[in-house]
Short mmCIF file of C-alpha atoms in Angstrom, two decimals:
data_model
loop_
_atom_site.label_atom_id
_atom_site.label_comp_id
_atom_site.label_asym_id
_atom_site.label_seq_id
_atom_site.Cartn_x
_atom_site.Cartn_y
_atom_site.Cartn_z
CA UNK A 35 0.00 0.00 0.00
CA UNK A 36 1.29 3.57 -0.74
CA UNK A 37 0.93 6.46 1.53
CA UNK A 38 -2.49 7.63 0.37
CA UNK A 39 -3.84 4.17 1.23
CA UNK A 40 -3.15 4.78 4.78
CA UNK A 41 -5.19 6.26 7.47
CA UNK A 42 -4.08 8.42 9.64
CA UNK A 43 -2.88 6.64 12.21
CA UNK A 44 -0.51 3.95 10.02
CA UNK A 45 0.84 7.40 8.64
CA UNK A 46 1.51 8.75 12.44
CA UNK A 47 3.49 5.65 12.80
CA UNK A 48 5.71 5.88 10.14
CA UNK A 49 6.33 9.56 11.14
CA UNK A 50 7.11 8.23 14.66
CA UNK A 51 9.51 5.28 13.18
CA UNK A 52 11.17 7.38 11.04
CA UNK A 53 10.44 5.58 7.78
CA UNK A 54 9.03 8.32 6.13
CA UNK A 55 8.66 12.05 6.09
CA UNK A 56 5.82 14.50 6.69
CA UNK A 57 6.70 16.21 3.00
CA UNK A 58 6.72 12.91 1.60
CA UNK A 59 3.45 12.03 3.03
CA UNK A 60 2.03 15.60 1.76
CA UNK A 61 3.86 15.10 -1.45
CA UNK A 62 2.24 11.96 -2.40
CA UNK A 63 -1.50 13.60 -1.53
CA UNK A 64 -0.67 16.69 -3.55
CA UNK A 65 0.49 14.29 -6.65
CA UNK A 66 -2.78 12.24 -6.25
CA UNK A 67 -4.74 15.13 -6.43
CA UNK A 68 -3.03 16.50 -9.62
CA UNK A 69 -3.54 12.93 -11.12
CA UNK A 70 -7.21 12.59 -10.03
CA UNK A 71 -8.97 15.55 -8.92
CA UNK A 72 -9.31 16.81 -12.55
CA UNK A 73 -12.31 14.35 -13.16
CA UNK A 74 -13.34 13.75 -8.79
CA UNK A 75 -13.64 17.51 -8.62
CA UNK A 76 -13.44 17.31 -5.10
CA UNK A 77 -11.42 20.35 -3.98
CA UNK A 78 -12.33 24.06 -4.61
CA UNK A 79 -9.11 24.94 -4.48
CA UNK A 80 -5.78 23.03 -3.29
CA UNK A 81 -3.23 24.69 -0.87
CA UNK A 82 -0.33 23.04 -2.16
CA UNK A 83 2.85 25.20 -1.63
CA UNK A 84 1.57 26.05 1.91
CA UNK A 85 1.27 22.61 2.74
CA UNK A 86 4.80 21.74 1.46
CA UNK A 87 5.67 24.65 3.59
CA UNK A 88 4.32 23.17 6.88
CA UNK A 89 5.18 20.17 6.45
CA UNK A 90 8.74 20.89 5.91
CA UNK A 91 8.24 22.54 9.01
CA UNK A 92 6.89 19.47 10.90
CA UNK A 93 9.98 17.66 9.76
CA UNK A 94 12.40 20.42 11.49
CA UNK A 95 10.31 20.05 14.22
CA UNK A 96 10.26 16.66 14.76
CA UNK A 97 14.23 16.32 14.34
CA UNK A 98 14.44 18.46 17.46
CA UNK A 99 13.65 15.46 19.00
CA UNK A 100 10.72 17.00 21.31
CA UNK A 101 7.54 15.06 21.58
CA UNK A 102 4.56 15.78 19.65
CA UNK A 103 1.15 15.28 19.13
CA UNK A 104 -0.07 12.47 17.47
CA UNK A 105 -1.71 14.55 14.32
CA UNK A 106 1.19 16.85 14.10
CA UNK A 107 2.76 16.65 10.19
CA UNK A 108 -0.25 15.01 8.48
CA UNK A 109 -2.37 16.19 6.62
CA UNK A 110 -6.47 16.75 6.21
CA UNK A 111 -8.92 18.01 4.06
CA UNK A 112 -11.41 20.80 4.78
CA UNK A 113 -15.38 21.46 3.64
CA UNK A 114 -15.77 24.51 2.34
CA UNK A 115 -17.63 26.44 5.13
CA UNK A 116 -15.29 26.41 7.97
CA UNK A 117 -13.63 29.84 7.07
CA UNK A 118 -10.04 30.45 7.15
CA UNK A 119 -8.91 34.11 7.21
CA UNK A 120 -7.86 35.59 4.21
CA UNK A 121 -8.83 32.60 1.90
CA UNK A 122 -11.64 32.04 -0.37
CA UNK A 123 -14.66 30.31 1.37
CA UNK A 124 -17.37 29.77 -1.03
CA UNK A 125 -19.81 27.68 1.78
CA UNK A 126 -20.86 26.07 -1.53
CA UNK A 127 -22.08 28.76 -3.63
CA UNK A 128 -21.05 30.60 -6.61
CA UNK A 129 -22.23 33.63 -5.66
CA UNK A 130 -19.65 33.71 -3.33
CA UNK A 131 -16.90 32.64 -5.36
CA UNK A 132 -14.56 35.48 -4.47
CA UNK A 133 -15.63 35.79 -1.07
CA UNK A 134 -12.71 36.35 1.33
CA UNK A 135 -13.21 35.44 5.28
CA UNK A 136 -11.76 37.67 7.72
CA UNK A 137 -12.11 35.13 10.57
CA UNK A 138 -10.56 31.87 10.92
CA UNK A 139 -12.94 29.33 12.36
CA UNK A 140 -12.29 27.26 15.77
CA UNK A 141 -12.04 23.96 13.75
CA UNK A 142 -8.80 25.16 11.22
CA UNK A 143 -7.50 26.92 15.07
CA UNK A 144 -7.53 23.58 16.21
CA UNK A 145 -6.25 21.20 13.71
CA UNK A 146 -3.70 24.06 12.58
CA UNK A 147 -2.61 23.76 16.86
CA UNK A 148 -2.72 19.65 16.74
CA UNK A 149 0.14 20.16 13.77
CA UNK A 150 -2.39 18.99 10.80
CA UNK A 151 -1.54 20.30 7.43
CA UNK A 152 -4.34 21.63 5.50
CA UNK A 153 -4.09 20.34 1.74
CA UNK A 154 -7.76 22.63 0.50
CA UNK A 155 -11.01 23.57 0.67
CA UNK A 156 -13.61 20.81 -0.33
CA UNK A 157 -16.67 21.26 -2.56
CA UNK A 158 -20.32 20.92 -0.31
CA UNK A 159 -23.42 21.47 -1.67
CA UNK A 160 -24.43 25.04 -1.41
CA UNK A 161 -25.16 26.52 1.79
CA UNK A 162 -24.53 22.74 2.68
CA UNK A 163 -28.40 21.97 2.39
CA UNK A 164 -28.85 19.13 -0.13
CA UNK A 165 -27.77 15.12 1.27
CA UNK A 166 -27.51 13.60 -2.71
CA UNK A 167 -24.06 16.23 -2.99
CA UNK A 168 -25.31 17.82 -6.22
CA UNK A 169 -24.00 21.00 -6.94
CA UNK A 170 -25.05 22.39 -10.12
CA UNK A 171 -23.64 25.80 -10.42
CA UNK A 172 -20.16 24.60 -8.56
CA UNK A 173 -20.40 20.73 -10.30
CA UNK A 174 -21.07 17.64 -8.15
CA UNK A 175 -17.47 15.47 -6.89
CA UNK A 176 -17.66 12.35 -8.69
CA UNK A 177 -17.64 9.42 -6.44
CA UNK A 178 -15.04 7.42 -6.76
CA UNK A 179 -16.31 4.03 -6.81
CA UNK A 180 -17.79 4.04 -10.59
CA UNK A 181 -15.60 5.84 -13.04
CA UNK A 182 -18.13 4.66 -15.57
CA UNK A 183 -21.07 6.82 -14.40
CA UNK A 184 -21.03 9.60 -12.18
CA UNK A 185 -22.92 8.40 -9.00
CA UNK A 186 -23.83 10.68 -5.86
CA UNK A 187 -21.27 11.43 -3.25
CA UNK A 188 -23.51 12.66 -0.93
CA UNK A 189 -23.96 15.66 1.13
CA UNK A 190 -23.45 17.93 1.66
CA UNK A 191 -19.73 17.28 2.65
CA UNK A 192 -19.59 16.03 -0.61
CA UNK A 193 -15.94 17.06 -1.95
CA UNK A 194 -14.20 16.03 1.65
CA UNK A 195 -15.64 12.34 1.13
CA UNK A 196 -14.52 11.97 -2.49
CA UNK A 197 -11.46 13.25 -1.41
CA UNK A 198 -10.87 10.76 1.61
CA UNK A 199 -12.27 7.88 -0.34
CA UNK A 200 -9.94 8.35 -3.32
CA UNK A 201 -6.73 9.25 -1.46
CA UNK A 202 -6.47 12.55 -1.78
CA UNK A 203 -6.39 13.29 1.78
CA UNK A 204 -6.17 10.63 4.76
CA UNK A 205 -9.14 12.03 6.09
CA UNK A 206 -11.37 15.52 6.38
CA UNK A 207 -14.17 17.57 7.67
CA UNK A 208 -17.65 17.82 7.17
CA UNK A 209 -20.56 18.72 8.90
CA UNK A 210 -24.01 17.10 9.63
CA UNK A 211 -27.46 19.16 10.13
CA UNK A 212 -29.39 15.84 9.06
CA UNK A 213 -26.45 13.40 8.01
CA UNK A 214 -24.18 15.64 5.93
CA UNK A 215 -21.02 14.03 7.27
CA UNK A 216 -22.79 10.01 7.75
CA UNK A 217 -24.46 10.14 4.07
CA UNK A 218 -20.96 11.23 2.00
CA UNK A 219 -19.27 8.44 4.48
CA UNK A 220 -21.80 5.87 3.51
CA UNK A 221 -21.99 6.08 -0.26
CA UNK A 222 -17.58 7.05 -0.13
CA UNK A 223 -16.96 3.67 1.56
CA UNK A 224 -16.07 5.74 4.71
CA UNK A 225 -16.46 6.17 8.78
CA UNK A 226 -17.92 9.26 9.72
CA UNK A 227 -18.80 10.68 12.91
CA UNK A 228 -21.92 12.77 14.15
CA UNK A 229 -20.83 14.38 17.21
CA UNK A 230 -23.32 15.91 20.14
CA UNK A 231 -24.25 19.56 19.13
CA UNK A 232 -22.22 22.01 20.93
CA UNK A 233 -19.36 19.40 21.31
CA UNK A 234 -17.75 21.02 18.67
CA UNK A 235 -17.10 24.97 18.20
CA UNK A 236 -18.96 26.34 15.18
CA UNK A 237 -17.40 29.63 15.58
CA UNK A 238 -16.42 30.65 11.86
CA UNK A 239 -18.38 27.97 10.81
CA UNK A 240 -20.69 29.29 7.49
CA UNK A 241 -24.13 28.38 9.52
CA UNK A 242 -27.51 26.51 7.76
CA UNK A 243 -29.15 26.11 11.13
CA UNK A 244 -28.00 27.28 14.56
CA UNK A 245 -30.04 24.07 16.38
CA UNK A 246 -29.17 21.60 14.65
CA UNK A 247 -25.23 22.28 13.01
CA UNK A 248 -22.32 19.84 14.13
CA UNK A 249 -18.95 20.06 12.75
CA UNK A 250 -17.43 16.16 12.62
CA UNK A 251 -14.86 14.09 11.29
CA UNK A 252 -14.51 11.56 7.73
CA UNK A 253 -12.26 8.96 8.04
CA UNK A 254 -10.37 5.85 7.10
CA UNK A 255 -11.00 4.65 10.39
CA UNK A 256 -12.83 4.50 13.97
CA UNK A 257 -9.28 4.95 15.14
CA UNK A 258 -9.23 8.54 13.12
CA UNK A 259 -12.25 9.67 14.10
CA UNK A 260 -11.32 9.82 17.74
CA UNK A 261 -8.17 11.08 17.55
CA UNK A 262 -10.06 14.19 15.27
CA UNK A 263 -12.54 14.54 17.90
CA UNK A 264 -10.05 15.19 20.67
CA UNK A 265 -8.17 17.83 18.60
CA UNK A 266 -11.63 19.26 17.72
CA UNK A 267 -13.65 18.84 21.35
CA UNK A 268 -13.47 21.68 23.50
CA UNK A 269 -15.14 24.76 25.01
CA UNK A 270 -15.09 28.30 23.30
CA UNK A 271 -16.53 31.18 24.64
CA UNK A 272 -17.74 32.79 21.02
CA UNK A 273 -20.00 29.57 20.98
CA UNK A 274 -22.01 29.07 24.24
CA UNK A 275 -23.22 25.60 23.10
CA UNK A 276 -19.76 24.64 24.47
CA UNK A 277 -19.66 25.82 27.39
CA UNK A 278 -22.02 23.51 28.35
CA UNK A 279 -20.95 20.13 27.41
CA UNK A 280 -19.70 17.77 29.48
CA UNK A 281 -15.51 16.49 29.47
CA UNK A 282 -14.75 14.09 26.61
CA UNK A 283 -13.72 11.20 27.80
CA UNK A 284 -11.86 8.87 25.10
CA UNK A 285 -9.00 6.28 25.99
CA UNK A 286 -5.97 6.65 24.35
CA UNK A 287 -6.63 3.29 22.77
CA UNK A 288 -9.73 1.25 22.99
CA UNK A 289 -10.95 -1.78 25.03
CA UNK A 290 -10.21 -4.68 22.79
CA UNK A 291 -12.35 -7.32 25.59
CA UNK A 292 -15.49 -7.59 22.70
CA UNK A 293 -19.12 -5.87 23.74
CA UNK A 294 -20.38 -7.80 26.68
CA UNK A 295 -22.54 -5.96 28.94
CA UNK A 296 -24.03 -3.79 25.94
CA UNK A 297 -27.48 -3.86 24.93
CA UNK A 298 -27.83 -2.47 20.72
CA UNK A 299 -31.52 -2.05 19.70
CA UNK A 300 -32.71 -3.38 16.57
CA UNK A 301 -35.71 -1.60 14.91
CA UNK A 302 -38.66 -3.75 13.11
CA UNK A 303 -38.08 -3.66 9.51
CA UNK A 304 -41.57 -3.61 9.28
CA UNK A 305 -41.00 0.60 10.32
CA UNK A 306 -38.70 1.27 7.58
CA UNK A 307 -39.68 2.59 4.29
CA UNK A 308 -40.54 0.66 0.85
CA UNK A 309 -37.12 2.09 -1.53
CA UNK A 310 -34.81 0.01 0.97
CA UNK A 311 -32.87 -1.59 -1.23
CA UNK A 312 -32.44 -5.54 -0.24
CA UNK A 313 -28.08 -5.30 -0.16
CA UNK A 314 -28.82 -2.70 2.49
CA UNK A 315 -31.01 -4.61 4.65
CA UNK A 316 -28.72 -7.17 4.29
CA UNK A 317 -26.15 -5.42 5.75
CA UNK A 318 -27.84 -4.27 8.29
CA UNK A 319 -29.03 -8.06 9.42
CA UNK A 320 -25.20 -8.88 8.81
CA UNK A 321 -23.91 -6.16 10.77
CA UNK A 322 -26.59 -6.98 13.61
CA UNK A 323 -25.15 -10.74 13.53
CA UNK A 324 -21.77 -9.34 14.13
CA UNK A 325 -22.25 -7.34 17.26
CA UNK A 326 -24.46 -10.60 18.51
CA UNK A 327 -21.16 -12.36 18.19
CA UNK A 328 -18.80 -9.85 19.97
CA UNK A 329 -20.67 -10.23 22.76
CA UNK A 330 -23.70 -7.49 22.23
CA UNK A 331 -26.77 -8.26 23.10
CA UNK A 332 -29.22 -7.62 20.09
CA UNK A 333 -32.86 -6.72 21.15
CA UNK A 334 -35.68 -6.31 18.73
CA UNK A 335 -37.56 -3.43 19.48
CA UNK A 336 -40.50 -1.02 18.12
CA UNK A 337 -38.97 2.62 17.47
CA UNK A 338 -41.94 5.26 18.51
CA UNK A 339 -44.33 5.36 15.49
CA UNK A 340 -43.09 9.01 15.37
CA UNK A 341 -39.09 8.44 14.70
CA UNK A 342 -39.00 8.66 11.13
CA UNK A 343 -41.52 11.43 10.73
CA UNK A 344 -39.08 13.75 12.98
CA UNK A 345 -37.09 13.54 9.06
CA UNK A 346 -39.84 16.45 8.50
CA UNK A 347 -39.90 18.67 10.95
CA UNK A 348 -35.65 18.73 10.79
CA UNK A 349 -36.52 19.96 6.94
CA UNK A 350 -38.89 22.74 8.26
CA UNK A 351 -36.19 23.16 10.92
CA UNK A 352 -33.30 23.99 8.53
CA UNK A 353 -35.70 26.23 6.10
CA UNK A 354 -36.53 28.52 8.67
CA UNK A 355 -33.11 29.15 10.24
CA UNK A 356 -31.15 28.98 6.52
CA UNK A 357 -34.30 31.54 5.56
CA UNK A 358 -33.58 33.80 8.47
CA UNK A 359 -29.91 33.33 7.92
CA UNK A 360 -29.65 33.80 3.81
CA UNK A 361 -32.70 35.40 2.66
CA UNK A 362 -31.58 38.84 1.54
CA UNK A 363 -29.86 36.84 -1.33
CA UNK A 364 -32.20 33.86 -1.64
CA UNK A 365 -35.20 36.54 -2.43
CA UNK A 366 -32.67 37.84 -4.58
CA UNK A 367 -33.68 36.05 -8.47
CA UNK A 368 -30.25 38.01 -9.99
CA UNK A 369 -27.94 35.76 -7.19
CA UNK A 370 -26.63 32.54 -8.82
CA UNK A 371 -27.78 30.08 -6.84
CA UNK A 372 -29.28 26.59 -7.71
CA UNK A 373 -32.44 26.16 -8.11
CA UNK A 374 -33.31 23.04 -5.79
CA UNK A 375 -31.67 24.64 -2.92
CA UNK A 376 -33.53 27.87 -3.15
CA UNK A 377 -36.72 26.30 -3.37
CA UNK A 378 -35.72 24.42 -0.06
CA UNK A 379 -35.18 27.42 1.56
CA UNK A 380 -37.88 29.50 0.18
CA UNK A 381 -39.87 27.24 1.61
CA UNK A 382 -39.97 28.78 5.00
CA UNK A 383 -41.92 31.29 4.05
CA UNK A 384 -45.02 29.04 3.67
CA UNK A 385 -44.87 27.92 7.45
CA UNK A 386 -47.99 29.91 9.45
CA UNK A 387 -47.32 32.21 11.86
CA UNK A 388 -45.91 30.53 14.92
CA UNK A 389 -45.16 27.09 13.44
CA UNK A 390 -41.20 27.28 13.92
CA UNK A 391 -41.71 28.16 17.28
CA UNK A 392 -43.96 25.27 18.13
CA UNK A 393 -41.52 22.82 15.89
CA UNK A 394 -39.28 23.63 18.84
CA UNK A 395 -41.32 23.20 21.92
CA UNK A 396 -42.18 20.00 20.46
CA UNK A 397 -38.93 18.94 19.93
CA UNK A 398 -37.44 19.45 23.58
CA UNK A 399 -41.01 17.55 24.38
CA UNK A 400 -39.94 14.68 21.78
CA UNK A 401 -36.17 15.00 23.45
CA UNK A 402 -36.91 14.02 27.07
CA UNK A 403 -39.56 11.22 25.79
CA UNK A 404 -36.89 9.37 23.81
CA UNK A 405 -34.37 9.84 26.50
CA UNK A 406 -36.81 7.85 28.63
CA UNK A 407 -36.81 4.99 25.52
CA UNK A 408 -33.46 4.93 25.28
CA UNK A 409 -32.76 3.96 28.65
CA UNK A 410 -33.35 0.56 28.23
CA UNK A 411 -30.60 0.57 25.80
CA UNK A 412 -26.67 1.44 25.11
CA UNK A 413 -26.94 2.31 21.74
CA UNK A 414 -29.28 1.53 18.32
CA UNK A 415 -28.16 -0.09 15.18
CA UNK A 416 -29.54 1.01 11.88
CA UNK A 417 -28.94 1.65 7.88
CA UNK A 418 -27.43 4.70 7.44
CA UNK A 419 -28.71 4.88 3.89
CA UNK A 420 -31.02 3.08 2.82
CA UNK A 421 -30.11 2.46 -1.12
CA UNK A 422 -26.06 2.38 -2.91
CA UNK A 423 -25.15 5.83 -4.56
CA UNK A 424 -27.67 6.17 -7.46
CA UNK A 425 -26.24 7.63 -10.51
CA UNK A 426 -26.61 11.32 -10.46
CA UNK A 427 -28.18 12.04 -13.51
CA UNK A 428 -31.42 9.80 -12.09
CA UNK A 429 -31.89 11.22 -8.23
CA UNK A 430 -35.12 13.01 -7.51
CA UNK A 431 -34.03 16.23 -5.80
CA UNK A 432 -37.38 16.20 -3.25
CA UNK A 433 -37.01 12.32 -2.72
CA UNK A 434 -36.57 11.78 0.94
CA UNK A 435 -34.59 9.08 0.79
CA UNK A 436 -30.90 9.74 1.47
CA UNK A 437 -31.91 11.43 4.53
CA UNK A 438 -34.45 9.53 6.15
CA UNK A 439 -32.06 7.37 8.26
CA UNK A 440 -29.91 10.11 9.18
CA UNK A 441 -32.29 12.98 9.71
CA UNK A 442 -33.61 12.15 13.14
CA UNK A 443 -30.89 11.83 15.47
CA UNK A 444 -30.47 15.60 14.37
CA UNK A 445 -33.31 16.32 15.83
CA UNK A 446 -32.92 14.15 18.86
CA UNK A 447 -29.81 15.51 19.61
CA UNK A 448 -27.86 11.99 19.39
CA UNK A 449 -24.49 10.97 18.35
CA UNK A 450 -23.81 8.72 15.36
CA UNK A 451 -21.15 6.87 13.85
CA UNK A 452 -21.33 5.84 10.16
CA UNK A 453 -19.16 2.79 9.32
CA UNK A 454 -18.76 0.61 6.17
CA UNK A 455 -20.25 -2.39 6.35
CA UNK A 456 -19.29 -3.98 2.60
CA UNK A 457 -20.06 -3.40 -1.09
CA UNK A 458 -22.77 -4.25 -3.11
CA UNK A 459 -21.82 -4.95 -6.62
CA UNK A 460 -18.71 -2.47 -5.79
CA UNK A 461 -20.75 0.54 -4.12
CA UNK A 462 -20.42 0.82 -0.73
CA UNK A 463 -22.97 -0.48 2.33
CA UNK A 464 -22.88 1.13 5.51
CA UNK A 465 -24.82 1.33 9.30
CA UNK A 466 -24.93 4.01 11.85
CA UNK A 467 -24.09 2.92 15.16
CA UNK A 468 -26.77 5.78 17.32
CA UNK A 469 -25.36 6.90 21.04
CA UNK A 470 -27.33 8.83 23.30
CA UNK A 471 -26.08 12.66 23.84
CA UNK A 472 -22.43 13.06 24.69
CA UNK A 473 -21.86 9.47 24.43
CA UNK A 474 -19.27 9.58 21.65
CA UNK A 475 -16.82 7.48 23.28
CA UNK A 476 -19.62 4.45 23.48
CA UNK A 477 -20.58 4.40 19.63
CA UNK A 478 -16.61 4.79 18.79
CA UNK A 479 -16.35 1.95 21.04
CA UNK A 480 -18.60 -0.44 19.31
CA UNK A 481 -17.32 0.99 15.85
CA UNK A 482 -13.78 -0.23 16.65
CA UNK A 483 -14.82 -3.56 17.40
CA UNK A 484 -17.09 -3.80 14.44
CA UNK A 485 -14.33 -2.71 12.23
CA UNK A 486 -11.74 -4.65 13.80
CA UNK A 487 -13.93 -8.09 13.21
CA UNK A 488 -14.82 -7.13 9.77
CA UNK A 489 -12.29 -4.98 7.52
CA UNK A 490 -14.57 -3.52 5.61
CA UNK A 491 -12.98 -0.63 6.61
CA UNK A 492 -9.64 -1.37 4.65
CA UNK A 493 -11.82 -1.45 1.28
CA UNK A 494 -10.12 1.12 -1.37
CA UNK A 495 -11.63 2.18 -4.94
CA UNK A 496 -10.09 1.43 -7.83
CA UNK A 497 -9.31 4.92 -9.09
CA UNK A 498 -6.83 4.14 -12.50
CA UNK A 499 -9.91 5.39 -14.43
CA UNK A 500 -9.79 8.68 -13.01
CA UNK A 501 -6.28 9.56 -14.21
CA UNK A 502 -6.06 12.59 -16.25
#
């Protein structure tokens, strides 16, 4: 395997070994992505002489022979909404394709104070409200699993799973209002983590909906994941949700003694909707089997009849907030913007007088009931999509489907970890693995051991027939 098969932590270990270099490891990204990215379009635009500049610096660094973190000198890739000051950030849109931010946002503070080498911006759908990862005024990423046909990559952290998936970073950010970071993870082949709201800082963060926003991690592995999340976790007073949370707790490696002790709800198929796709169920059952034999103990429950409506009211959520935040230029016809996302948007201003407002009461009511649910449980096991990446040309923009699975832990305020869980005629399967609030350590837990027993994990794309 070559450097940009690795994850992130087999590349930390070579650094620490001494077998390789953090320029050679940036090098060997930055050639991939002049190889590839022509046809992937994943990256809005690639920082490749500052990169080589940090990570020359790394090297100096770590040849003083002083000890360092375990991220520092490798690199990651970054969706195009967390704003870094000075540069371009387009949050998906043309309109604001020469915008400039003047603030650099807590999640490039933190990974630029963890030593991580930024290698771009990635492409998102625009104002990162759309879960297929079309883009048509900016162009869709092409996921890399079919060079025949462009299929979805999902979104809307669309251009940082392409990216991850191919090789042309080890791993990236995203973020998930209703499954932006788990849907690109699923249909990439990828694990991808859904933290607790507030967990993260979303100060210079471009916003779609103050309630529901979470900044997260795509990766390679559970392994990754974790060791983003404790570079990333962390109170900051310009974003009170932080200030609130409770201390991550994540051991430096995890518990390798199987699942014992841990009861995983199943839902009733019978509650899920009629486009699952039979590979996916499969997987699901297969995955479910798994757990059962690491020592989980699998119990078949009823979800409340009202889970999968919730995927509704986080639409009507999102539309009222991404109104209030972006309607001076989504009211504006002359603004280039694309014409499915507007109409989501626009949307908002069919709601009655009072109906956002109640959306809310009724979701801290909805909160506290499935708190009391979940209590009988240590986490839930479902699809995280519920059909392969369709080709792009044939998705139905209002179809609910790639968010249906994803959508209501949103709303719930729950944590979720996406995780591969095979292929299906060579597109990727994956579940969710649902934790109650703050319990991110619990679902990265069960993650690692699902990964561990299955590999799926270690599943690449053939890419030759992206070469330029």
């Amino acid at each position: 395997m070559g450097l940009t098969d690795l994850t992130l932590s087999e590349q930390a270990a070579l650094l620490r070994q001494g077998e390789c270099s953090s320029r050679e490891i940036v090098d060997a990204h930055l050639h991939r992505i002049e190889r590839l990215d022509g046809k992937l379009h994943a990256y809005v635009e690639v920082y490749a002489a500052e990169a080589r500049e940090l990570a020359h610096g790394a090297d100096r660094a770590r040849s003083a022979g002083l000890p360092l973190g375990p991220l520092h000198g490798l690199p990651i890739c970054i969706k195009d909404l967390c704003d870094i000051a000075g540069r371009i950030g387009t949050i998906g849109s043309r309109m604001w394709a020469d915008r400039r931010a003047d603030v650099t946002s807590a999640t490039v503070e933190r990974l630029l104070a963890a030593g991580m080498i930024p290698l771009g911006k990635t492409h998102m759908v625009e104002f990162a409200f759309g879960a297929w990862g079309s883009n048509p005024l900016m162009g869709a990423p092409w996921n890399p699993w079919d060079s025949a046909r462009h299929r979805v990559p999902g979104g809307s952290s669309s251009g940082t799973g392409v990216a991850v998936a191919a090789g042309l970073a080890p791993a990236g950010i995203g973020s998930d209002t209703g499954g932006s970071v788990r849907i690109p993870s699923a249909f990439n082949g990828l694990v991808g983590l859904k933290v607790t709201h507030g967990r993260i800082s979303l100060h210079g963060t471009g916003l779609l909906s103050w309630t529901l926003d979470t900044i997260g991690p795509l990766a390679r592995s559970v392994e990754d994941c974790a060791e983003l999340l404790r570079a990333l976790a962390g109170a900051d007073a310009r974003d009170a949700a932080t200030l609130t949370q409770p201390p991550l707790d994540l051991p430096a490696q995890f518990a390798a003694d199987g699942l014992k002790h841990l009861r995983i709800a199943l839902p009733e198929r019978a509650q899920f909707p009629d486009f699952m796709h039979a590979a996916v169920l499969d997987a699901w059952v297969g995955a479910a089997k798994v757990l059962e034999n690491l020592g989980a103990e699998i119990v078949p429950v009823r979800l409340p009849d009202w889970y999968f409506d919730l995927a509704r009211q986080v639409g009507m959520i999102i539309a009222s907030e991404a109104f209030a935040l972006h309607r001076k230029h989504i009211e504006d016809m002359a603004q280039p913007i694309g014409e499915a996302v507007r109409a989501r948007i626009l949307g908002a201003r069919n709601l009655a007088p009072g109906e956002y407002a109640e959306t809310l009461r009724t979701m801290a009511e909805r909160r506290r009931a499935f708190g009391e649910w979940f209590r009988r449980f240590d986490a839930i096991l479902l699809p995280t999509v519920a059909v392969p990446a369709p080709p792009l040309a044939e998705i139905d923009e209002a179809a609910p489907v790639p968010a249906y699975f994803t959508r209501p832990q949103n709303y719930l305020g729950l944590t979720s970890l996406a995780i591969p869980a095979g292929l299906h005629q060579g597109l990727p399967l994956s579940v969710q693995i649902i934790g109650k609030p703050f319990a991110e350590r619990q679902i990265l837990e069960i993650g690692k051991a699902y990964q561990d027993e299955t590999g799926f994990n270690k599943l690449r794309p053939d890419v030759a027939g992206f070469t330029a």
